mmCIF file of C-alpha atoms and ligand atoms in Angstrom:
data_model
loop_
_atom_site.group_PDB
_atom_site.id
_atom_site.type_symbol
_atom_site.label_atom_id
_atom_site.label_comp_id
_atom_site.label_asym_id
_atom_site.label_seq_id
_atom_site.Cartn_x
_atom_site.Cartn_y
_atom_site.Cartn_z
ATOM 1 C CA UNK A 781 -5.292 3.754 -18.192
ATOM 2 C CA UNK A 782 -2.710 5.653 -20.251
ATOM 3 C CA UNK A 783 -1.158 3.049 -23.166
ATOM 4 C CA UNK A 784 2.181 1.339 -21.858
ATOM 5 C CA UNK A 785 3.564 2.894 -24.842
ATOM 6 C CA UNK A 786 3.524 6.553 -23.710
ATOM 7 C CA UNK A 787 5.324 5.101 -20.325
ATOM 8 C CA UNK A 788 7.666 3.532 -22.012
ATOM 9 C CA UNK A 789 8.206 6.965 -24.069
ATOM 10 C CA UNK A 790 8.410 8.957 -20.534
ATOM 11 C CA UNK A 791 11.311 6.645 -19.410
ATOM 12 C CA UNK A 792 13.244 6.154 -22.451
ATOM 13 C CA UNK A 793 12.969 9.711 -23.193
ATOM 14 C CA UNK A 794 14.287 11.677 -19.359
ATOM 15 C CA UNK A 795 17.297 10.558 -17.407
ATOM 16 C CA UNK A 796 16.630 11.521 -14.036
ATOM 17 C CA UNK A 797 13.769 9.742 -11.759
ATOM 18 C CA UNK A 798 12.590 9.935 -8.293
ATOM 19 C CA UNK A 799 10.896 7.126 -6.899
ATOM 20 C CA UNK A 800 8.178 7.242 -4.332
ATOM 21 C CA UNK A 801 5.473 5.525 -2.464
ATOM 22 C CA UNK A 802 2.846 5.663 0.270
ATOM 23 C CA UNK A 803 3.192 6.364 3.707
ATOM 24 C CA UNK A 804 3.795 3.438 5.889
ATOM 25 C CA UNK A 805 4.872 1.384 2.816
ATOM 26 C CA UNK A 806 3.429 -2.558 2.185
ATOM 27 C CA UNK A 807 5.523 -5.402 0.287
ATOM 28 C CA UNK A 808 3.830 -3.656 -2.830
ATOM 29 C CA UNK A 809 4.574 -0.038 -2.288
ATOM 30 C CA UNK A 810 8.396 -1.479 -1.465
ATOM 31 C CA UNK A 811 8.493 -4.283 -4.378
ATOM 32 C CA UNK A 812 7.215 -1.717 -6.880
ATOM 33 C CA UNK A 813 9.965 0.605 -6.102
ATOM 34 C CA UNK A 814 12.355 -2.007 -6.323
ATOM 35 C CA UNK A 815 11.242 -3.414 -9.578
ATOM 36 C CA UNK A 816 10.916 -0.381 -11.202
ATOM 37 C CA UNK A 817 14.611 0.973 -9.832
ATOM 38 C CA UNK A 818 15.997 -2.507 -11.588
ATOM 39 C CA UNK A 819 14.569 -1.550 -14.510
ATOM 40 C CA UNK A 820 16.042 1.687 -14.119
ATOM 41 C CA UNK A 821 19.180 0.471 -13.479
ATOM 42 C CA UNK A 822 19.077 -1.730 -17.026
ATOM 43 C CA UNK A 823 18.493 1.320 -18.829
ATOM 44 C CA UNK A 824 21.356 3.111 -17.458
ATOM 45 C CA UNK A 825 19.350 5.675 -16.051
ATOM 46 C CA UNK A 826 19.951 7.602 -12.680
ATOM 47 C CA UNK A 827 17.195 7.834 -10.004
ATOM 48 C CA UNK A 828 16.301 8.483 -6.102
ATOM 49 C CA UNK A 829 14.437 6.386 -4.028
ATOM 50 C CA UNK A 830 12.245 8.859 -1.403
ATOM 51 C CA UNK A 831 10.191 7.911 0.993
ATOM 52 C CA UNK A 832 7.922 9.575 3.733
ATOM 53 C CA UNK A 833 8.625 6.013 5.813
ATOM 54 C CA UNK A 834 11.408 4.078 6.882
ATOM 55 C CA UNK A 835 11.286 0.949 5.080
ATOM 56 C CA UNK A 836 9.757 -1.910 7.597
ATOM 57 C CA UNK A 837 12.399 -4.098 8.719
ATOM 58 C CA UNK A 838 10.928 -7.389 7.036
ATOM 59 C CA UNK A 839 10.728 -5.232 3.779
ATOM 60 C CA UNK A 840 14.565 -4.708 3.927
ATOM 61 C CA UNK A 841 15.154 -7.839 2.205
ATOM 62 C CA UNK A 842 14.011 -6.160 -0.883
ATOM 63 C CA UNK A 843 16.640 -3.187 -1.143
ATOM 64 C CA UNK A 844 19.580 -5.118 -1.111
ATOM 65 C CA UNK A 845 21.342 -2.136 -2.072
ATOM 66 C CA UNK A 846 20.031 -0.217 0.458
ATOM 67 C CA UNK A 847 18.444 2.736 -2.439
ATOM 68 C CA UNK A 848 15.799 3.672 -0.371
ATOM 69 C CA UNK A 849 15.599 6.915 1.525
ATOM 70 C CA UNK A 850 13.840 7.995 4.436
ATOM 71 C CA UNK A 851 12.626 11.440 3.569
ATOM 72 C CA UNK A 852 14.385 14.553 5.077
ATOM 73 C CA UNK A 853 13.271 18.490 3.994
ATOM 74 C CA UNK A 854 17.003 19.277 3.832
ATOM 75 C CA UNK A 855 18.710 16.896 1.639
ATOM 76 C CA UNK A 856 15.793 16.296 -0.387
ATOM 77 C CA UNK A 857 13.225 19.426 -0.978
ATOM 78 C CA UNK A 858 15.621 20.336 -4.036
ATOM 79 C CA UNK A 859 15.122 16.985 -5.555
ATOM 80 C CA UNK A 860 11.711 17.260 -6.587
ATOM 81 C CA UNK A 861 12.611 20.082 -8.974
ATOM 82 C CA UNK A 862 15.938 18.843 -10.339
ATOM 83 C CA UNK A 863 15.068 15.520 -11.168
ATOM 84 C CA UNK A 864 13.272 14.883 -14.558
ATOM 85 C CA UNK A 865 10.411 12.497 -13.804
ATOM 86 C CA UNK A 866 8.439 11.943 -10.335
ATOM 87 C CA UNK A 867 7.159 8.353 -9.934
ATOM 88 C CA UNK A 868 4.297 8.006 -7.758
ATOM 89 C CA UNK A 869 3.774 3.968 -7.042
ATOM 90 C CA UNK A 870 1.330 2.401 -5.560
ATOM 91 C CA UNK A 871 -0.934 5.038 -4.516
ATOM 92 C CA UNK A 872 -3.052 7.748 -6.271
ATOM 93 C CA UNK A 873 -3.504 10.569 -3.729
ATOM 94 C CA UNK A 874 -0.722 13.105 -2.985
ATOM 95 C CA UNK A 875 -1.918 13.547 0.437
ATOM 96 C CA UNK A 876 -0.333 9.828 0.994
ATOM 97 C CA UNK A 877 3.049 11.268 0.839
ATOM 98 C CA UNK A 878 2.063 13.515 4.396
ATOM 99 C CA UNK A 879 4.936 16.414 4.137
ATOM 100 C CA UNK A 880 6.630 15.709 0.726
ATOM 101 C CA UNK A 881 2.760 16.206 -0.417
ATOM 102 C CA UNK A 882 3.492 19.567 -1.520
ATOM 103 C CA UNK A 883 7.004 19.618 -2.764
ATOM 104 C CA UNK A 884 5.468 16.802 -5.487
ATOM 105 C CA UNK A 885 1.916 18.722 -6.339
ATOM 106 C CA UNK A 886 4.214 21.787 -7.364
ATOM 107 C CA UNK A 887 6.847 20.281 -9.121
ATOM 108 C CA UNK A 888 7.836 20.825 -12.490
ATOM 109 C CA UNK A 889 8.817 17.441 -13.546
ATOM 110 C CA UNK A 890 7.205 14.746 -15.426
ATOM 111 C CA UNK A 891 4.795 12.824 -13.306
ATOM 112 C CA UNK A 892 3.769 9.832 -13.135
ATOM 113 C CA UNK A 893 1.448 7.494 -11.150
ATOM 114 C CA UNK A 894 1.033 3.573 -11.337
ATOM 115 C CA UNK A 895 -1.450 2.512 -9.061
ATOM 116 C CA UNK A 896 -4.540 0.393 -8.613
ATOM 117 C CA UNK A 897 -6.574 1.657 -6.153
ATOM 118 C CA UNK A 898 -9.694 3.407 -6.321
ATOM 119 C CA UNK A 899 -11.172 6.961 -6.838
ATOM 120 C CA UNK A 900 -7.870 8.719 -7.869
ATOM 121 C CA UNK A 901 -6.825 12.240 -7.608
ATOM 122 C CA UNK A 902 -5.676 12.279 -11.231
ATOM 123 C CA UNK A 903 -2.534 14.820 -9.664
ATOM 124 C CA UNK A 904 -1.159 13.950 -13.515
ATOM 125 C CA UNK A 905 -2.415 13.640 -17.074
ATOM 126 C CA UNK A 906 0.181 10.241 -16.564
ATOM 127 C CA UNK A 907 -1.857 7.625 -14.644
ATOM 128 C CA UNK A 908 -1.153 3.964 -15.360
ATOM 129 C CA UNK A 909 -3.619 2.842 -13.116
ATOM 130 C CA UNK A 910 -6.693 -0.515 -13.222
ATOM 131 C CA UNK A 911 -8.847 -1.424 -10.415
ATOM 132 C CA UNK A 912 -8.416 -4.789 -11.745
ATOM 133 C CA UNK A 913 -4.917 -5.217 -10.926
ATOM 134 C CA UNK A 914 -4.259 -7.244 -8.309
ATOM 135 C CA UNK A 915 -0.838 -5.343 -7.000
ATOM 136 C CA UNK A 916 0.667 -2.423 -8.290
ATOM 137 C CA UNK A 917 3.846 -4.771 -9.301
ATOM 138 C CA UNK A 918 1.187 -6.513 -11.307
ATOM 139 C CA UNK A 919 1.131 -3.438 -13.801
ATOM 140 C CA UNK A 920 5.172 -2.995 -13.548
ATOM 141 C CA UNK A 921 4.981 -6.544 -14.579
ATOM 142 C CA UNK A 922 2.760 -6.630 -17.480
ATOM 143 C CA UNK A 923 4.168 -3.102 -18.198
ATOM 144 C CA UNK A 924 7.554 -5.004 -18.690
ATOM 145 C CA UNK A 925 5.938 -7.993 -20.301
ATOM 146 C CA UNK A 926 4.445 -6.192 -23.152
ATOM 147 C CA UNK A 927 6.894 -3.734 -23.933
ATOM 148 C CA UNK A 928 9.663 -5.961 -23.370
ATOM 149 C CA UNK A 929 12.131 -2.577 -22.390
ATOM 150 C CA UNK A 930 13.892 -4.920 -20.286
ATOM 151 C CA UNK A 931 14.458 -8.457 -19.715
ATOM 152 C CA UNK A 932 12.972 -9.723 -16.809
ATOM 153 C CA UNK A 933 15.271 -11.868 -14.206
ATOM 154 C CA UNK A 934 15.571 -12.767 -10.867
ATOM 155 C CA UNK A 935 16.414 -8.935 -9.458
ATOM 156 C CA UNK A 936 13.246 -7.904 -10.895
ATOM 157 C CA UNK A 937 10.918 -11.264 -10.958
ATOM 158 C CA UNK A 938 11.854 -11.106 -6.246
ATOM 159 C CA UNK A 939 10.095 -7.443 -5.648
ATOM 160 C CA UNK A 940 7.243 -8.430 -7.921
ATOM 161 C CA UNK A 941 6.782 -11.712 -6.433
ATOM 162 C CA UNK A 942 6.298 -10.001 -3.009
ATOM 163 C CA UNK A 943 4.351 -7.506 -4.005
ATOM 164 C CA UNK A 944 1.625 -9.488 -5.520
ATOM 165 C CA UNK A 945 1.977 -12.293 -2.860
ATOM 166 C CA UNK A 946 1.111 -9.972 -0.454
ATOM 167 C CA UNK A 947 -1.543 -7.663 -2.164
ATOM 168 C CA UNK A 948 -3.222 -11.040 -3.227
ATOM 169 C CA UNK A 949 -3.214 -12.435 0.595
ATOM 170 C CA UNK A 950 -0.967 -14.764 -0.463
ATOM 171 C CA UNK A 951 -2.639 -15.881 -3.861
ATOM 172 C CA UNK A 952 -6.425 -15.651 -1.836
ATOM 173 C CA UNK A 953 -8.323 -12.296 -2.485
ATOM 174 C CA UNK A 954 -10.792 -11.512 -5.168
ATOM 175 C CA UNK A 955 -8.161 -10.339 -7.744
ATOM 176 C CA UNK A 956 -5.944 -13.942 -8.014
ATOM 177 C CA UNK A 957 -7.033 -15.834 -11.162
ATOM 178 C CA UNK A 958 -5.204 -17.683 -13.845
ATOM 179 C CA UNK A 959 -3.301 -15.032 -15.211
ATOM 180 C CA UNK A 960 -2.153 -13.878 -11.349
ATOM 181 C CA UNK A 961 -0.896 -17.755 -10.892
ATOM 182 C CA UNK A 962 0.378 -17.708 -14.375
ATOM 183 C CA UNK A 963 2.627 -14.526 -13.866
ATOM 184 C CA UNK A 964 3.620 -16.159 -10.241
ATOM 185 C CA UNK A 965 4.878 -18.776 -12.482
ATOM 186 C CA UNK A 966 7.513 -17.276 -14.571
ATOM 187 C CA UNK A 967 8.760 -15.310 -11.444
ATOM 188 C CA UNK A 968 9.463 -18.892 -9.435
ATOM 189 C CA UNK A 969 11.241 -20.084 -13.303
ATOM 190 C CA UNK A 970 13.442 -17.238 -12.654
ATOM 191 C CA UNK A 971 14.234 -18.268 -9.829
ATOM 192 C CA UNK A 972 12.109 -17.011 -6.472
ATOM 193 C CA UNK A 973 11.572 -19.185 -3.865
ATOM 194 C CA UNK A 974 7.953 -18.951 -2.476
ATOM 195 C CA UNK A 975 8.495 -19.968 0.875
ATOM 196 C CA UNK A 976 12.022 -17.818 1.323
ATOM 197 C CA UNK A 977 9.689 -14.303 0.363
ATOM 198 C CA UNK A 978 6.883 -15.933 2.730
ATOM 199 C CA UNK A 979 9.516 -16.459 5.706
ATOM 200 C CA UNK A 980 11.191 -13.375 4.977
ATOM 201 C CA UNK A 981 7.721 -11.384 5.016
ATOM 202 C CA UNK A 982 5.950 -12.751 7.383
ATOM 203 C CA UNK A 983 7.615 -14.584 9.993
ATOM 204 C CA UNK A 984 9.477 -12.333 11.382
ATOM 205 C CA UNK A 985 7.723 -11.168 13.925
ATOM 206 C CA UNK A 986 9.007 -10.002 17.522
ATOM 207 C CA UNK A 987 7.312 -11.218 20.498
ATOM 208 C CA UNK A 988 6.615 -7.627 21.200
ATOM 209 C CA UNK A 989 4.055 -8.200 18.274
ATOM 210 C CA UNK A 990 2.589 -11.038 19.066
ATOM 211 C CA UNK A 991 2.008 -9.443 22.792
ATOM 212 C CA UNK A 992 -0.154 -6.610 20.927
ATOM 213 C CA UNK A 993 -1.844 -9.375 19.204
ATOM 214 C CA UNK A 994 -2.713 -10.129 22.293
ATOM 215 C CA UNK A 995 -3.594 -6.824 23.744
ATOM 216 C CA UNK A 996 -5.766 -6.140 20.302
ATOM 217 C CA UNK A 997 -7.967 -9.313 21.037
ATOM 218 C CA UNK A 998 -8.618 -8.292 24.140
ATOM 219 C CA UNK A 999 -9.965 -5.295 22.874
ATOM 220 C CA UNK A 1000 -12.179 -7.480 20.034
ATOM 221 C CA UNK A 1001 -15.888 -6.280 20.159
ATOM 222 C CA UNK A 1002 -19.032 -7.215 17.745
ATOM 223 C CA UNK A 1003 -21.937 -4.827 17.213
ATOM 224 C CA UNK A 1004 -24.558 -5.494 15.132
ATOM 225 C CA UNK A 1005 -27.873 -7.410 15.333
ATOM 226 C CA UNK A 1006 -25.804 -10.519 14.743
ATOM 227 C CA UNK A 1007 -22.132 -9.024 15.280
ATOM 228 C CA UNK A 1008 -21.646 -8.003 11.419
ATOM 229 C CA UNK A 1009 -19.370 -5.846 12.277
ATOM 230 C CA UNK A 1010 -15.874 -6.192 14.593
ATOM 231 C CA UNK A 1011 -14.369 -3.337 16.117
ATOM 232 C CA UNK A 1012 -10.564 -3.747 17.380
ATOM 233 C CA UNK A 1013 -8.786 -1.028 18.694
ATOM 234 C CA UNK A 1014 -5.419 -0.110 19.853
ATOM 235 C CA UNK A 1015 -4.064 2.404 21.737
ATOM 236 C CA UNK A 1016 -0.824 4.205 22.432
ATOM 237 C CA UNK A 1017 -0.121 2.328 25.876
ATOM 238 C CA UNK A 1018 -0.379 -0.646 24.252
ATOM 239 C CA UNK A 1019 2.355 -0.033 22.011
ATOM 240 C CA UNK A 1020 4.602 1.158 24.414
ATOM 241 C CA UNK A 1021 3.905 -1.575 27.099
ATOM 242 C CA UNK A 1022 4.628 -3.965 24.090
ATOM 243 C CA UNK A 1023 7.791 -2.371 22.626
ATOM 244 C CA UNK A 1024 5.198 -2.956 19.340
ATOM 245 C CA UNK A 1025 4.853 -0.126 16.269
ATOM 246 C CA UNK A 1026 2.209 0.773 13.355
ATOM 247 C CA UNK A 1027 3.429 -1.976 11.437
ATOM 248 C CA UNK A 1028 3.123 -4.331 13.510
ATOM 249 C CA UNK A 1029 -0.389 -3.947 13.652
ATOM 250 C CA UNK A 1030 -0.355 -5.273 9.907
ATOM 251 C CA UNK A 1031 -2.361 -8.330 9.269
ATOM 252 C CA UNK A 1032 -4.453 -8.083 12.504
ATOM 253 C CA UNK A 1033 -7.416 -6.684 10.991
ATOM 254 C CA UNK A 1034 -7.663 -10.132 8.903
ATOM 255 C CA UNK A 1035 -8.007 -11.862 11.903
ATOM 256 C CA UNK A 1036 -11.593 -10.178 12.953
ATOM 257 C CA UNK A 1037 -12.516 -11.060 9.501
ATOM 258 C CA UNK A 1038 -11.997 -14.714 10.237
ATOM 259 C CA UNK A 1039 -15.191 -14.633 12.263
ATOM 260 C CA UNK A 1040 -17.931 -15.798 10.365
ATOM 261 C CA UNK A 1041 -21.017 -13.341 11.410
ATOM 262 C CA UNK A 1042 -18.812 -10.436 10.183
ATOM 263 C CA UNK A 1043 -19.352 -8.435 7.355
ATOM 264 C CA UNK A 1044 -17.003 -5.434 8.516
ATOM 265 C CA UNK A 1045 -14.180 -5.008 10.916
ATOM 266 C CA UNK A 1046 -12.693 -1.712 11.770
ATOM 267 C CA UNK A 1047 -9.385 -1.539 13.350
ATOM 268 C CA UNK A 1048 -8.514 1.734 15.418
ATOM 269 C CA UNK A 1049 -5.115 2.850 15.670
ATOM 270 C CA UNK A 1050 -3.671 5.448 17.668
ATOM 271 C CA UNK A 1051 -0.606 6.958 16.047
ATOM 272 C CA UNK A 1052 1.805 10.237 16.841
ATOM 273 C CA UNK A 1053 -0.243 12.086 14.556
ATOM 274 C CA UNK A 1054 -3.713 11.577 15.418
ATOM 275 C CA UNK A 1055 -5.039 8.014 14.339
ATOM 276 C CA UNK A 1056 -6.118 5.509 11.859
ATOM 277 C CA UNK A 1057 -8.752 3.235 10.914
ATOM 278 C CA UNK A 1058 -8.595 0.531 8.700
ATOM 279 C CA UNK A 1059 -11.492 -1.152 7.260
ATOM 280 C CA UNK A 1060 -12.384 -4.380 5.820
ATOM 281 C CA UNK A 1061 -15.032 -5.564 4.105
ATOM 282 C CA UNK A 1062 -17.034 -8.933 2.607
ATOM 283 C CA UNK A 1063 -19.080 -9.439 -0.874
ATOM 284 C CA UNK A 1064 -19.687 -6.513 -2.426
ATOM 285 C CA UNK A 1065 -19.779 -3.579 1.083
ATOM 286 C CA UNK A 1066 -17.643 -0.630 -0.719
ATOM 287 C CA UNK A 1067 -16.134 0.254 2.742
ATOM 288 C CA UNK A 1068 -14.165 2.528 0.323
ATOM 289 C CA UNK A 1069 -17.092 5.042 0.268
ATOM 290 C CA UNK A 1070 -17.556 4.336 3.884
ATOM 291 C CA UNK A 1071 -13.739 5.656 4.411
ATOM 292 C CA UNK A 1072 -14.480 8.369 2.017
ATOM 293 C CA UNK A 1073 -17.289 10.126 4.072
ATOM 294 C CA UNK A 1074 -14.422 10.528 6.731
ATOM 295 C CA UNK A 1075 -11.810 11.550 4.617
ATOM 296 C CA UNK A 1076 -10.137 8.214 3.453
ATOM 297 C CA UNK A 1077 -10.457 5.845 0.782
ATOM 298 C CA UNK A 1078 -9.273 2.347 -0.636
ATOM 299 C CA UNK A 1079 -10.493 -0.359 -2.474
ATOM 300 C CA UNK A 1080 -14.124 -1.662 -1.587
ATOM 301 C CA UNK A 1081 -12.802 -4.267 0.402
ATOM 302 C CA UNK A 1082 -9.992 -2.777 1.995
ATOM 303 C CA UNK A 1083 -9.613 0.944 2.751
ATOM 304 C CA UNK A 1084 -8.432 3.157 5.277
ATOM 305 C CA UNK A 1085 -8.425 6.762 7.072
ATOM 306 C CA UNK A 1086 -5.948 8.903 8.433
ATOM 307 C CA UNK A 1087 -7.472 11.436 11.017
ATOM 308 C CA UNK A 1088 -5.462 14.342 12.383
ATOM 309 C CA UNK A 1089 -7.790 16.863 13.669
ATOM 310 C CA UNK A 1090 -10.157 14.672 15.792
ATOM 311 C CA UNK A 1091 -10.000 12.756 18.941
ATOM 312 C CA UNK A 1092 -10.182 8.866 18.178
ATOM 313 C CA UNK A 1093 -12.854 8.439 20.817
ATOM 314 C CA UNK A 1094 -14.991 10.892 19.762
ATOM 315 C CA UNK A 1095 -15.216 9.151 16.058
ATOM 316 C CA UNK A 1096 -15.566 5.794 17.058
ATOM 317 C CA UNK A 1097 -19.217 5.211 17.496
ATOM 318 C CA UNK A 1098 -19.767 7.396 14.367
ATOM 319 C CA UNK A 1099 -17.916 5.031 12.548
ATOM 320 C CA UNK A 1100 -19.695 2.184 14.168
ATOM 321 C CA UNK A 1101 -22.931 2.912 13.405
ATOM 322 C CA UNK A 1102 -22.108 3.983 9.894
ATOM 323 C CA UNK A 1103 -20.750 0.530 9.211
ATOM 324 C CA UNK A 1104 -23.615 -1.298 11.006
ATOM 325 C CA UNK A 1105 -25.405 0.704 8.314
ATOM 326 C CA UNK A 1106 -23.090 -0.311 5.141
ATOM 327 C CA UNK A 1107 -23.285 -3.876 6.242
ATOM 328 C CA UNK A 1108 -27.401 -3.498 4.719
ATOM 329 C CA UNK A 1109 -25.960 -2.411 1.822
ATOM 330 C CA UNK A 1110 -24.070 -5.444 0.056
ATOM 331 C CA UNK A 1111 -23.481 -4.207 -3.359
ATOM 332 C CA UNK A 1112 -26.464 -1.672 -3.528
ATOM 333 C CA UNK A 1113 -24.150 1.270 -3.662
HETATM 334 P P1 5GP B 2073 -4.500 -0.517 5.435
HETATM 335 O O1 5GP B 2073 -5.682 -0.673 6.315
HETATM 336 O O2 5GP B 2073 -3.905 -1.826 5.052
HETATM 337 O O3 5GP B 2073 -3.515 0.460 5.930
HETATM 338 O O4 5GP B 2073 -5.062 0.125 4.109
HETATM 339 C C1 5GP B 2073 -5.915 -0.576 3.249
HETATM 340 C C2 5GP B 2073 -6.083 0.183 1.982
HETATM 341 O O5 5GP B 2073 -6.776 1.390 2.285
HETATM 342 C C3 5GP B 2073 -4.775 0.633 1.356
HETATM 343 O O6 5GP B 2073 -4.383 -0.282 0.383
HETATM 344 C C4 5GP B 2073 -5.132 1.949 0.737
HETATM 345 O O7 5GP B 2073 -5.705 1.704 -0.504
HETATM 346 C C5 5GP B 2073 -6.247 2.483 1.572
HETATM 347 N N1 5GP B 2073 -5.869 3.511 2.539
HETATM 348 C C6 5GP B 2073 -5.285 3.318 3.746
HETATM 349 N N2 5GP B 2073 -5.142 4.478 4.402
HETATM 350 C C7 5GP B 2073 -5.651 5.441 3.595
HETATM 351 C C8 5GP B 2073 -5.784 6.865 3.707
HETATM 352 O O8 5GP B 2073 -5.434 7.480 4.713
HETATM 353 N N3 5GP B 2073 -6.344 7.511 2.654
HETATM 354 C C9 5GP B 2073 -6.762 6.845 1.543
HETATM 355 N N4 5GP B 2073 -7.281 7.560 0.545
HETATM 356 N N5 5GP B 2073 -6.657 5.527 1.406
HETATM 357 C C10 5GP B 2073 -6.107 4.820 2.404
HETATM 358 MN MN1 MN B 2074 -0.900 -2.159 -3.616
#
């Protein structure tokens, strides 16, 4: 990772910023965004908010202000050139921004990317980036911490809290140790209530969603000498029967994990363009390089693809048998 010093210097030094984040945007991608606009805001500096996605609606808590932007080609193409910095949060591959993808990789600003994911694209010399971050807010927060360039309150200590609540599963995953629960700690003394960012987060679900739930179940199969791996998959009729969308497919992937002969589950998702697969793994499978040899990539537990140019049926017991395959592996590769 680049030294928190020569961020600091990129921010203190330009006066223009535009914000941005992954496609289909989690509580970290939003959070991040948030946190780092409020510390924007303390140093008086100016700054758009652009992003490929609408903001989910149990994300909208976070931009009270409403600052985020869904992106548009006409009101925004110019932006990328005009303003002085580009920050790319929370993910590491310019392909993850879909159409603004291009209008960032040629760019003449200063860019930046804070991120913790795997395998990056290095698209700038400026990567704040550490596998061993739990969140991406993690590194805004620490970032803050030790350069004290602003004073942390309750405006920034809310988007930080939800994006490491929710990149941590809720304080569970591999990443949440002392200094996780310590950090958690000063955000509540500032004042965040856990259960308010819970609620907020995750119970607000339609019943629309909980009808795919449904649907998605049904769908549930194992493969596998001993069902190691869990294959869920979705289709387009099921959202529209449901009045259900991409997001609220979020979380159900955790479910299949929940069984206890599985080492992998692979959610399929038809979406407008093409489809998606998300994977999750146990121990030490890198279903990271699993999602690479298709295209994708992640973390090794968590990782996903994007497919545009393929039929979803065709690919599916490919990706079967390839998992069945990783499940051997367990920390071998
Ligand atoms: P999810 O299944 O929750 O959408 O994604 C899990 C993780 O996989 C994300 O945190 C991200 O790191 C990664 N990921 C998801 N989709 C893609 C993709 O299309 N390309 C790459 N490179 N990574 C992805
Ligand atoms: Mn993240």
């Amino acid at each position: 990772m680049s030294k928190y010093s020569e961020l600091e210097n990129i921010i203190r030094n330009n006066s223009s910023f535009l914000i941005t984040t992954h496609v289909n945007p989690d509580a970290d991608a939003i959070g991040s965004e948030i946190a780092f606009v409020e510390m924007l805001k303390k140093l008086g500096k100016s700054f758009h908010v652009i992003n490929y996605s609408e903001t989910p609606y149990y994300l909208e808590f976070l931009d009270k202000e409403n600052v985020i932007q869904k992106y548009s080609p006409e009101l925004h193409n110019q932006l990328f050139n005009s303003v002085d910095v580009i920050a790319a949060l929370d993910f590491n591959n310019l392909k993850r921004t879909v159409k603004m993808e291009e209008f960032i990789r040629n760019s003449k600003a200063v860019k930046i990317c804070i991120d913790h994911h795997q395998e990056p694209e290095y698209f700038t010399a400026n990567y704040f980036n550490g596998t061993d971050y739990c969140a991406t807010g993690h590194i805004i927060y620490n970032f803050i911490k030790e350069t004290g360039i602003v004073e942390f309150d309750y405006n920034l200590a809310l988007p930080i809290y939800a994006a490491i609540m929710t990149d941590t599963g809720s304080f569970r995953f591999d990443r949440t140790n002392a200094e996780v629960h310590n950090i958690a700690a000063h955000l509540i003394n500032l004042g965040v209530i856990p259960i308010e960012v819970y609620t907020q987060i995750y119970d607000q679900n339609d019943a629309g969603k909980l009808k795919l739930l449904g649907d998605a179940l049904h769908s549930l199969k194992l493969y596998g000498e001993n069902g190691e791996v869990a294959v869920m998959i979705i289709r387009n009729s099921d959202f529209s029967k449901n009045l259900a969308s991409e997001t609220d497919t979020d979380g159900f992937i955790n479910i299949c994990m929940s069984i206890k002969s599985v080492k992998i589950a692979l959610k399929f998702l038809e979406v407008r363009e093409g489809f998606k697969v998300s994977l999750r793994s146990k121990g030490k499978i890198p279903v990271n390089y699993l999602a690479s040899e298709f295209g994708g990539g992640g973390h090794q537990n968590a990782a996903g693809i994007r497919i545009r140019d393929k039929q979803m049926d065709e690919l599916i017991p490919t990706l079967i048998q390839k998992a069945i395959s990783y499940t051997k592996l367990d920390g071998e590769k």
